[in-house]
Amino acid sequence: MSPASRQRYFWEGCAVLLIIATIGVAAQGSCRMDDGGPGECIELLQCQQHVSVITAIRSGRAPTSEYARLRRLVCAIRAGNVLLLCCPAESLLPSDCGLTAQPDRIVGGEDAYVGGWPWIAMLYGSPTPSSDKLFFCGGSLITSRYVLTAAHCIYRGDVSTIDLVRLGEHTVSRDIDCENNDFGQQRCAPHPQDIRPESAVLHPNYDRPGCLRCNDIALIRLSANARLNEFVRPVCLPINPVQQMGFAASEFIGKFGWAAGWGSVGRSLFDTRQPDVLQQVQLQVLSCSSPGVLCALGPGKDTCRGDSGGPFVLSDSRGLRFFLVGVTSSGNVVCATEGVSTRYTAVHEHIPWITQTLRP
């Protein structure tokens, strides 16, 4: 019998043996891995980790006993003996993330390179039901289907206030963005992608009584997958900073990261000038007394109104990938006030909620 035939009969046998045990189990939803960690009940072929295990078994790089573990992770069976397995929630996050062409109202910032921050998103719509439509907040693409933003950017959690999420934008007034590289060759980005949001989930403890702007973080599920390319690409999340980035979350303090956005470039509350070109600014992470928050500051530099929800990223110790460590949340009334830092929702402290909320 060929290996493919043995594999087919193995899974069909699993379906027969386990169908009684799985009667009444939801066809899709949350589940628990064998180590107790959060998972998502999805089709086998949608879980890259399980597919990799099967590939390793077939090639002799993993013992056949791994089949028994996969069998224990069966969480439902669909018609036609289609098995659904519990897949680690973080495996829904892409491994090809945080890469940028960036050479080594944002106040005191500078124009970003085309494609420099390929995960940045713009939210277009009405910040409140009575306001005009405009690009009013930022966000970060973390999978081809999800954008992470600030909870306060979604009015009362109603995603209908957001008409579209734009990806791959750089210069708002231009349809096609081009620039010359260091060798004088022109490099152009494709048209930006405008995708309607399907749903939004605010952190359940956002703005709880006595803690204004706590857990200021939300997930927007897009109505269609983003088309990934050099100019539209997810950012990495710090699931395990030591392993992924080469240093612990406690060591973020003192490091320099980057924020980006199209927010106001004026310091005054009444100066609402917004840039046409995506701005970037380098800020230093400071010690912050508030739980679940990162603080960052630069001399005469800051994020400002309109930058809310946008990314604050740190690179790993090798300078190869960028990780989303903060979601722009709040700052001083007068942007870039000397000695006053901006608050960013600490992404690493919200990883469990993020991974448990994601769906395929």
mmCIF file of C-alpha atoms in Angstrom:
data_model
loop_
_atom_site.group_PDB
_atom_site.id
_atom_site.type_symbol
_atom_site.label_atom_id
_atom_site.label_comp_id
_atom_site.label_asym_id
_atom_site.label_seq_id
_atom_site.Cartn_x
_atom_site.Cartn_y
_atom_site.Cartn_z
ATOM 1 C CA MET A 1 0.000 0.000 0.000
ATOM 2 C CA SER A 2 1.377 3.419 -0.927
ATOM 3 C CA PRO A 3 2.092 6.032 1.792
ATOM 4 C CA ALA A 4 -0.765 8.166 0.432
ATOM 5 C CA SER A 5 -3.182 5.243 0.719
ATOM 6 C CA ARG A 6 -2.015 4.451 4.257
ATOM 7 C CA GLN A 7 -2.557 8.103 5.192
ATOM 8 C CA ARG A 8 -6.063 8.128 3.725
ATOM 9 C CA TYR A 9 -7.094 4.927 5.483
ATOM 10 C CA PHE A 10 -5.585 6.200 8.756
ATOM 11 C CA TRP A 11 -7.701 9.343 8.791
ATOM 12 C CA GLU A 12 -10.827 7.523 7.632
ATOM 13 C CA GLY A 13 -10.256 5.081 10.486
ATOM 14 C CA CYS A 14 -9.940 7.987 12.899
ATOM 15 C CA ALA A 15 -13.251 9.345 11.661
ATOM 16 C CA VAL A 16 -15.034 6.034 12.284
ATOM 17 C CA LEU A 17 -13.465 5.559 15.730
ATOM 18 C CA LEU A 18 -14.070 9.096 16.903
ATOM 19 C CA ILE A 19 -17.398 10.024 15.335
ATOM 20 C CA ILE A 20 -19.362 9.031 18.434
ATOM 21 C CA ALA A 21 -17.012 10.994 20.691
ATOM 22 C CA THR A 22 -17.364 14.093 18.553
ATOM 23 C CA ILE A 23 -21.137 14.114 18.151
ATOM 24 C CA GLY A 24 -22.397 17.415 19.489
ATOM 25 C CA VAL A 25 -19.036 19.192 19.165
ATOM 26 C CA ALA A 26 -19.293 22.499 17.326
ATOM 27 C CA ALA A 27 -17.984 22.370 13.773
ATOM 28 C CA GLN A 28 -15.750 25.329 14.448
ATOM 29 C CA GLY A 29 -14.714 27.396 17.448
ATOM 30 C CA SER A 30 -12.333 27.543 20.367
ATOM 31 C CA CYS A 31 -10.696 24.419 21.775
ATOM 32 C CA ARG A 32 -7.804 23.406 24.016
ATOM 33 C CA MET A 33 -4.520 21.899 22.912
ATOM 34 C CA ASP A 34 -3.131 18.837 24.693
ATOM 35 C CA ASP A 35 -0.909 21.153 26.755
ATOM 36 C CA GLY A 36 -3.924 23.207 27.836
ATOM 37 C CA GLY A 37 -3.134 26.142 25.566
ATOM 38 C CA PRO A 38 -5.769 27.917 23.443
ATOM 39 C CA GLY A 39 -6.594 26.565 20.013
ATOM 40 C CA GLU A 40 -9.025 26.886 17.121
ATOM 41 C CA CYS A 41 -11.038 23.961 15.746
ATOM 42 C CA ILE A 42 -10.291 24.066 12.014
ATOM 43 C CA GLU A 43 -9.760 21.738 9.051
ATOM 44 C CA LEU A 44 -6.507 19.815 9.086
ATOM 45 C CA LEU A 45 -5.164 21.415 5.915
ATOM 46 C CA GLN A 46 -5.736 24.913 7.347
ATOM 47 C CA CYS A 47 -3.323 24.259 10.216
ATOM 48 C CA GLN A 48 0.228 24.663 8.974
ATOM 49 C CA GLN A 49 1.690 23.151 12.130
ATOM 50 C CA HIS A 50 -0.228 19.878 11.736
ATOM 51 C CA VAL A 51 0.490 19.730 8.002
ATOM 52 C CA SER A 52 4.197 20.123 8.810
ATOM 53 C CA VAL A 53 3.993 17.214 11.294
ATOM 54 C CA ILE A 54 2.428 14.932 8.679
ATOM 55 C CA THR A 55 5.050 15.976 6.122
ATOM 56 C CA ALA A 56 7.792 15.194 8.652
ATOM 57 C CA ILE A 57 6.300 11.753 9.380
ATOM 58 C CA ARG A 58 6.090 10.916 5.683
ATOM 59 C CA SER A 59 9.709 11.903 5.141
ATOM 60 C CA GLY A 60 10.893 9.941 8.198
ATOM 61 C CA ARG A 61 11.835 13.064 10.186
ATOM 62 C CA ALA A 62 9.195 12.428 12.866
ATOM 63 C CA PRO A 63 7.993 9.178 14.478
ATOM 64 C CA THR A 64 4.679 7.655 13.440
ATOM 65 C CA SER A 65 3.623 7.970 17.090
ATOM 66 C CA GLU A 66 2.869 11.610 16.280
ATOM 67 C CA TYR A 67 -0.258 10.328 14.528
ATOM 68 C CA ALA A 68 -1.651 9.371 17.930
ATOM 69 C CA ARG A 69 -1.206 12.937 19.158
ATOM 70 C CA LEU A 70 -2.976 14.319 16.094
ATOM 71 C CA ARG A 71 -5.804 11.860 16.666
ATOM 72 C CA ARG A 72 -6.258 13.195 20.212
ATOM 73 C CA LEU A 73 -6.588 16.699 18.779
ATOM 74 C CA VAL A 74 -9.592 15.849 16.595
ATOM 75 C CA CYS A 75 -12.330 18.228 17.782
ATOM 76 C CA ALA A 76 -15.098 17.673 15.205
ATOM 77 C CA ILE A 77 -16.020 15.840 12.024
ATOM 78 C CA ARG A 78 -17.865 17.342 9.104
ATOM 79 C CA ALA A 79 -19.878 15.566 6.441
ATOM 80 C CA GLY A 80 -17.703 13.438 4.204
ATOM 81 C CA ASN A 81 -15.380 12.518 7.080
ATOM 82 C CA VAL A 82 -13.643 15.905 6.969
ATOM 83 C CA LEU A 83 -11.675 16.096 10.198
ATOM 84 C CA LEU A 84 -11.293 19.275 12.203
ATOM 85 C CA LEU A 85 -8.327 19.401 14.554
ATOM 86 C CA CYS A 86 -7.464 21.727 17.392
ATOM 87 C CA CYS A 87 -4.780 24.008 15.993
ATOM 88 C CA PRO A 88 -2.607 26.251 18.212
ATOM 89 C CA ALA A 89 -4.127 29.710 18.099
ATOM 90 C CA GLU A 90 -0.787 31.383 17.414
ATOM 91 C CA SER A 91 -0.302 29.188 14.339
ATOM 92 C CA LEU A 92 -2.951 31.322 12.650
ATOM 93 C CA LEU A 93 -0.323 34.077 12.676
ATOM 94 C CA PRO A 94 2.006 34.111 9.658
ATOM 95 C CA SER A 95 5.677 33.200 9.961
ATOM 96 C CA ASP A 96 6.555 35.417 6.979
ATOM 97 C CA CYS A 97 6.077 38.679 8.847
ATOM 98 C CA GLY A 98 7.815 41.880 9.899
ATOM 99 C CA LEU A 99 9.888 42.194 6.721
ATOM 100 C CA THR A 100 10.339 45.610 5.151
ATOM 101 C CA ALA A 101 12.289 47.468 2.494
ATOM 102 C CA GLN A 102 12.886 50.213 5.051
ATOM 103 C CA PRO A 103 16.598 51.147 5.295
ATOM 104 C CA ASP A 104 18.072 51.135 8.615
ATOM 105 C CA ARG A 105 0.201 63.615 12.417
ATOM 106 C CA ILE A 106 3.711 62.406 13.434
ATOM 107 C CA VAL A 107 5.362 65.461 14.922
ATOM 108 C CA GLY A 108 9.054 65.934 14.180
ATOM 109 C CA GLY A 109 8.889 62.962 11.848
ATOM 110 C CA GLU A 110 10.027 62.356 8.294
ATOM 111 C CA ASP A 111 8.613 60.892 5.108
ATOM 112 C CA ALA A 112 8.634 57.100 5.140
ATOM 113 C CA TYR A 113 9.982 55.051 2.261
ATOM 114 C CA VAL A 114 7.470 53.528 -0.136
ATOM 115 C CA GLY A 115 6.741 50.098 1.324
ATOM 116 C CA GLY A 116 8.735 50.967 4.440
ATOM 117 C CA TRP A 117 5.933 49.883 6.786
ATOM 118 C CA PRO A 118 3.920 47.405 4.686
ATOM 119 C CA TRP A 119 1.613 46.413 7.547
ATOM 120 C CA ILE A 120 0.227 49.889 8.198
ATOM 121 C CA ALA A 121 -3.508 50.336 7.620
ATOM 122 C CA MET A 122 -5.786 53.367 7.351
ATOM 123 C CA LEU A 123 -9.347 53.319 8.690
ATOM 124 C CA TYR A 124 -11.833 55.380 6.646
ATOM 125 C CA GLY A 125 -15.296 56.298 7.855
ATOM 126 C CA SER A 126 -16.972 58.346 10.585
ATOM 127 C CA PRO A 127 -15.300 58.467 14.005
ATOM 128 C CA THR A 128 -18.784 59.173 15.411
ATOM 129 C CA PRO A 129 -22.225 58.926 13.751
ATOM 130 C CA SER A 130 -22.430 62.730 13.453
ATOM 131 C CA SER A 131 -18.957 63.357 12.001
ATOM 132 C CA ASP A 132 -17.802 63.625 8.409
ATOM 133 C CA LYS A 133 -16.121 60.719 6.657
ATOM 134 C CA LEU A 134 -12.335 60.757 6.614
ATOM 135 C CA PHE A 135 -9.248 58.665 7.301
ATOM 136 C CA PHE A 136 -9.329 58.935 11.082
ATOM 137 C CA CYS A 137 -7.240 56.109 12.585
ATOM 138 C CA GLY A 138 -4.466 53.677 11.809
ATOM 139 C CA GLY A 139 -3.966 49.971 12.306
ATOM 140 C CA SER A 140 -1.574 47.103 11.665
ATOM 141 C CA LEU A 141 -2.090 44.064 9.454
ATOM 142 C CA ILE A 142 -1.249 40.958 11.537
ATOM 143 C CA THR A 143 -2.650 38.282 9.181
ATOM 144 C CA SER A 144 -4.094 38.488 5.699
ATOM 145 C CA ARG A 145 -7.539 38.768 7.335
ATOM 146 C CA TYR A 146 -7.012 40.783 10.544
ATOM 147 C CA VAL A 147 -5.999 44.327 11.450
ATOM 148 C CA LEU A 148 -5.066 45.267 15.016
ATOM 149 C CA THR A 149 -6.046 48.779 16.087
ATOM 150 C CA ALA A 150 -7.106 50.813 19.133
ATOM 151 C CA ALA A 151 -10.498 50.094 20.681
ATOM 152 C CA HIS A 152 -11.299 53.811 20.875
ATOM 153 C CA CYS A 153 -11.096 53.971 17.059
ATOM 154 C CA ILE A 154 -14.288 51.881 16.814
ATOM 155 C CA TYR A 155 -17.215 53.935 18.068
ATOM 156 C CA ARG A 156 -18.998 51.878 20.705
ATOM 157 C CA GLY A 157 -17.664 48.760 19.047
ATOM 158 C CA ASP A 158 -19.808 49.365 15.954
ATOM 159 C CA VAL A 159 -17.775 48.334 12.910
ATOM 160 C CA SER A 160 -20.344 49.987 10.608
ATOM 161 C CA THR A 161 -18.699 53.336 11.430
ATOM 162 C CA ILE A 162 -15.728 52.100 9.349
ATOM 163 C CA ASP A 163 -16.432 52.099 5.613
ATOM 164 C CA LEU A 164 -13.153 50.563 4.559
ATOM 165 C CA VAL A 165 -9.654 49.594 5.606
ATOM 166 C CA ARG A 166 -6.927 50.733 3.213
ATOM 167 C CA LEU A 167 -3.678 48.787 2.872
ATOM 168 C CA GLY A 168 -0.570 49.604 0.848
ATOM 169 C CA GLU A 169 -1.027 53.395 0.958
ATOM 170 C CA HIS A 170 1.872 55.847 1.078
ATOM 171 C CA THR A 171 1.015 59.176 -0.584
ATOM 172 C CA VAL A 172 -2.712 59.764 -0.230
ATOM 173 C CA SER A 173 -3.023 62.109 -3.230
ATOM 174 C CA ARG A 174 -1.406 59.596 -5.606
ATOM 175 C CA ASP A 175 -2.899 56.382 -6.880
ATOM 176 C CA ILE A 176 0.499 54.854 -7.650
ATOM 177 C CA ASP A 177 3.505 55.552 -5.413
ATOM 178 C CA CYS A 178 6.997 55.383 -6.907
ATOM 179 C CA GLU A 179 10.519 56.225 -5.770
ATOM 180 C CA ASN A 180 14.062 55.584 -6.928
ATOM 181 C CA ASN A 181 16.220 53.112 -5.029
ATOM 182 C CA ASP A 182 19.897 53.595 -4.156
ATOM 183 C CA PHE A 183 20.857 52.426 -7.665
ATOM 184 C CA GLY A 184 18.624 54.957 -9.415
ATOM 185 C CA GLN A 185 16.056 52.339 -10.397
ATOM 186 C CA GLN A 186 12.409 53.282 -10.064
ATOM 187 C CA ARG A 187 10.336 51.173 -7.710
ATOM 188 C CA CYS A 188 6.538 51.457 -7.758
ATOM 189 C CA ALA A 189 3.868 50.068 -5.474
ATOM 190 C CA PRO A 190 0.590 48.709 -6.871
ATOM 191 C CA HIS A 191 -2.760 50.366 -6.226
ATOM 192 C CA PRO A 192 -3.723 50.480 -2.545
ATOM 193 C CA GLN A 193 -6.217 47.845 -1.423
ATOM 194 C CA ASP A 194 -9.545 49.010 -0.004
ATOM 195 C CA ILE A 195 -11.311 46.231 1.921
ATOM 196 C CA ARG A 196 -14.567 46.496 3.819
ATOM 197 C CA PRO A 197 -14.484 45.315 7.424
ATOM 198 C CA GLU A 198 -16.544 42.242 8.259
ATOM 199 C CA SER A 199 -16.597 42.545 12.037
ATOM 200 C CA ALA A 200 -14.729 44.012 14.984
ATOM 201 C CA VAL A 201 -13.971 42.756 18.478
ATOM 202 C CA LEU A 202 -12.979 45.136 21.269
ATOM 203 C CA HIS A 203 -11.041 43.844 24.247
ATOM 204 C CA PRO A 204 -13.657 42.812 26.825
ATOM 205 C CA ASN A 205 -12.016 44.938 29.534
ATOM 206 C CA TYR A 206 -11.616 48.085 27.449
ATOM 207 C CA ASP A 207 -12.489 51.293 29.288
ATOM 208 C CA ARG A 208 -13.647 49.476 32.383
ATOM 209 C CA PRO A 209 -14.837 51.726 35.255
ATOM 210 C CA GLY A 210 -11.955 53.491 36.950
ATOM 211 C CA CYS A 211 -9.491 52.719 34.180
ATOM 212 C CA LEU A 212 -9.956 55.032 31.198
ATOM 213 C CA ARG A 213 -8.311 53.723 28.019
ATOM 214 C CA CYS A 214 -7.181 50.481 29.688
ATOM 215 C CA ASN A 215 -6.939 47.577 27.216
ATOM 216 C CA ASP A 216 -7.296 50.032 24.322
ATOM 217 C CA ILE A 217 -6.992 47.360 21.666
ATOM 218 C CA ALA A 218 -9.320 45.818 19.083
ATOM 219 C CA LEU A 219 -9.297 43.391 16.156
ATOM 220 C CA ILE A 220 -10.924 44.123 12.805
ATOM 221 C CA ARG A 221 -11.708 41.112 10.625
ATOM 222 C CA LEU A 222 -11.645 42.025 6.939
ATOM 223 C CA SER A 223 -14.369 40.862 4.571
ATOM 224 C CA ALA A 224 -11.703 39.419 2.244
ATOM 225 C CA ASN A 225 -8.070 38.406 2.491
ATOM 226 C CA ALA A 226 -5.520 41.094 1.763
ATOM 227 C CA ARG A 227 -3.361 40.374 -1.290
ATOM 228 C CA LEU A 228 0.109 40.092 0.196
ATOM 229 C CA ASN A 229 3.114 41.484 -1.641
ATOM 230 C CA GLU A 230 6.216 43.561 -0.957
ATOM 231 C CA PHE A 231 4.046 46.555 -0.042
ATOM 232 C CA VAL A 232 1.306 44.777 1.922
ATOM 233 C CA ARG A 233 2.663 42.357 4.495
ATOM 234 C CA PRO A 234 1.803 41.430 8.120
ATOM 235 C CA VAL A 235 3.883 42.575 11.062
ATOM 236 C CA CYS A 236 5.142 40.027 13.600
ATOM 237 C CA LEU A 237 3.611 39.784 17.074
ATOM 238 C CA PRO A 238 5.828 39.273 20.170
ATOM 239 C CA ILE A 239 4.379 35.932 21.296
ATOM 240 C CA ASN A 240 7.680 34.879 22.858
ATOM 241 C CA PRO A 241 9.988 37.926 22.801
ATOM 242 C CA VAL A 242 13.075 36.118 24.093
ATOM 243 C CA GLN A 243 12.853 33.431 21.435
ATOM 244 C CA GLN A 244 11.661 35.652 18.592
ATOM 245 C CA MET A 245 13.377 38.960 19.251
ATOM 246 C CA GLY A 246 16.410 37.957 21.291
ATOM 247 C CA PHE A 247 15.426 39.892 24.421
ATOM 248 C CA ALA A 248 12.644 39.870 27.025
ATOM 249 C CA ALA A 249 9.685 42.257 27.147
ATOM 250 C CA SER A 250 11.195 43.752 30.312
ATOM 251 C CA GLU A 251 14.137 44.814 28.133
ATOM 252 C CA PHE A 252 11.969 46.900 25.777
ATOM 253 C CA ILE A 253 12.672 49.878 28.056
ATOM 254 C CA GLY A 254 15.469 52.005 26.646
ATOM 255 C CA LYS A 255 15.217 50.611 23.133
ATOM 256 C CA PHE A 256 14.326 52.766 20.144
ATOM 257 C CA GLY A 257 11.305 51.863 18.060
ATOM 258 C CA TRP A 258 9.392 53.349 15.146
ATOM 259 C CA ALA A 259 5.885 54.772 14.931
ATOM 260 C CA ALA A 260 4.188 55.663 11.661
ATOM 261 C CA GLY A 261 0.984 57.303 10.478
ATOM 262 C CA TRP A 262 -0.809 60.109 8.680
ATOM 263 C CA GLY A 263 -1.909 61.917 11.848
ATOM 264 C CA SER A 264 -1.694 65.649 12.519
ATOM 265 C CA VAL A 265 1.724 67.246 12.110
ATOM 266 C CA GLY A 266 0.728 70.299 14.161
ATOM 267 C CA ARG A 267 1.337 70.502 17.889
ATOM 268 C CA SER A 268 -1.733 72.569 18.754
ATOM 269 C CA LEU A 269 -5.176 71.084 19.327
ATOM 270 C CA PHE A 270 -6.439 73.542 16.683
ATOM 271 C CA ASP A 271 -3.742 72.754 14.122
ATOM 272 C CA THR A 272 -5.272 69.834 12.225
ATOM 273 C CA ARG A 273 -2.875 69.769 9.278
ATOM 274 C CA GLN A 274 -2.391 66.199 8.102
ATOM 275 C CA PRO A 275 0.443 65.049 5.846
ATOM 276 C CA ASP A 276 -0.111 63.686 2.370
ATOM 277 C CA VAL A 277 2.825 61.295 2.782
ATOM 278 C CA LEU A 278 3.139 58.573 5.429
ATOM 279 C CA GLN A 279 5.301 59.865 8.287
ATOM 280 C CA GLN A 280 7.683 57.895 10.501
ATOM 281 C CA VAL A 281 9.362 58.823 13.757
ATOM 282 C CA GLN A 282 11.847 57.095 16.048
ATOM 283 C CA LEU A 283 10.966 57.083 19.750
ATOM 284 C CA GLN A 284 12.554 55.608 22.863
ATOM 285 C CA VAL A 285 10.606 53.256 25.128
ATOM 286 C CA LEU A 286 10.385 54.606 28.670
ATOM 287 C CA SER A 287 9.348 53.126 31.971
ATOM 288 C CA CYS A 288 5.590 53.493 32.397
ATOM 289 C CA SER A 289 3.630 53.191 35.627
ATOM 290 C CA SER A 290 0.371 52.109 33.966
ATOM 291 C CA PRO A 291 -0.184 48.345 33.557
ATOM 292 C CA GLY A 292 -0.616 47.025 30.047
ATOM 293 C CA VAL A 293 0.925 50.135 28.528
ATOM 294 C CA LEU A 294 4.224 51.151 26.919
ATOM 295 C CA CYS A 295 5.360 54.771 26.995
ATOM 296 C CA ALA A 296 7.644 56.284 24.370
ATOM 297 C CA LEU A 297 9.150 59.698 23.740
ATOM 298 C CA GLY A 298 11.496 61.494 21.393
ATOM 299 C CA PRO A 299 12.908 65.050 21.593
ATOM 300 C CA GLY A 300 10.311 67.193 19.828
ATOM 301 C CA LYS A 301 8.826 64.081 18.242
ATOM 302 C CA ASP A 302 5.525 62.356 18.845
ATOM 303 C CA THR A 303 2.503 60.639 17.393
ATOM 304 C CA CYS A 304 -0.585 62.837 17.321
ATOM 305 C CA ARG A 305 -4.303 63.033 16.495
ATOM 306 C CA GLY A 306 -5.110 60.659 13.645
ATOM 307 C CA ASP A 307 -2.244 58.295 14.480
ATOM 308 C CA SER A 308 -4.393 56.384 16.999
ATOM 309 C CA GLY A 309 -4.450 52.638 16.447
ATOM 310 C CA GLY A 310 -1.275 52.752 14.399
ATOM 311 C CA PRO A 311 1.879 50.699 14.960
ATOM 312 C CA PHE A 312 4.834 51.156 17.265
ATOM 313 C CA VAL A 313 7.444 48.550 16.337
ATOM 314 C CA LEU A 314 10.803 47.286 17.541
ATOM 315 C CA SER A 315 13.235 45.262 15.463
ATOM 316 C CA ASP A 316 14.686 41.993 16.696
ATOM 317 C CA SER A 317 18.250 41.818 17.994
ATOM 318 C CA ARG A 318 19.548 40.960 14.508
ATOM 319 C CA GLY A 319 17.662 43.760 12.775
ATOM 320 C CA LEU A 320 15.888 41.329 10.464
ATOM 321 C CA ARG A 321 12.217 41.622 11.438
ATOM 322 C CA PHE A 322 9.935 44.154 13.069
ATOM 323 C CA PHE A 323 7.559 43.276 15.898
ATOM 324 C CA LEU A 324 4.433 45.175 16.857
ATOM 325 C CA VAL A 325 4.978 46.043 20.512
ATOM 326 C CA GLY A 326 2.554 48.957 20.832
ATOM 327 C CA VAL A 327 -0.777 50.239 19.492
ATOM 328 C CA THR A 328 -0.968 54.044 19.565
ATOM 329 C CA SER A 329 -3.484 54.907 22.276
ATOM 330 C CA SER A 330 -3.249 58.386 23.838
ATOM 331 C CA GLY A 331 -0.965 61.328 24.464
ATOM 332 C CA ASN A 332 -0.908 64.917 25.650
ATOM 333 C CA VAL A 333 -3.415 67.514 24.400
ATOM 334 C CA VAL A 334 -0.477 69.400 22.876
ATOM 335 C CA CYS A 335 1.485 66.853 20.866
ATOM 336 C CA ALA A 336 5.252 66.548 21.356
ATOM 337 C CA THR A 337 5.121 68.384 24.686
ATOM 338 C CA GLU A 338 8.616 68.308 26.174
ATOM 339 C CA GLY A 339 8.981 65.455 28.660
ATOM 340 C CA VAL A 340 5.449 64.053 28.123
ATOM 341 C CA SER A 341 5.355 60.582 26.603
ATOM 342 C CA THR A 342 2.688 58.931 24.456
ATOM 343 C CA ARG A 343 0.916 55.797 25.663
ATOM 344 C CA TYR A 344 0.845 52.664 23.547
ATOM 345 C CA THR A 345 -1.188 49.587 24.412
ATOM 346 C CA ALA A 346 1.390 46.858 25.150
ATOM 347 C CA VAL A 347 0.766 44.126 22.580
ATOM 348 C CA HIS A 348 2.769 41.418 24.362
ATOM 349 C CA GLU A 349 0.432 41.636 27.362
ATOM 350 C CA HIS A 350 -2.601 41.035 25.132
ATOM 351 C CA ILE A 351 -1.292 38.079 23.108
ATOM 352 C CA PRO A 352 -3.614 35.501 24.782
ATOM 353 C CA TRP A 353 -6.682 37.591 23.927
ATOM 354 C CA ILE A 354 -5.467 38.161 20.347
ATOM 355 C CA THR A 355 -4.737 34.503 19.602
ATOM 356 C CA GLN A 356 -7.997 33.332 21.166
ATOM 357 C CA THR A 357 -9.991 35.856 19.124
ATOM 358 C CA LEU A 358 -8.492 35.082 15.698
ATOM 359 C CA ARG A 359 -10.426 32.833 13.325
ATOM 360 C CA PRO A 360 -9.237 31.261 10.048
#
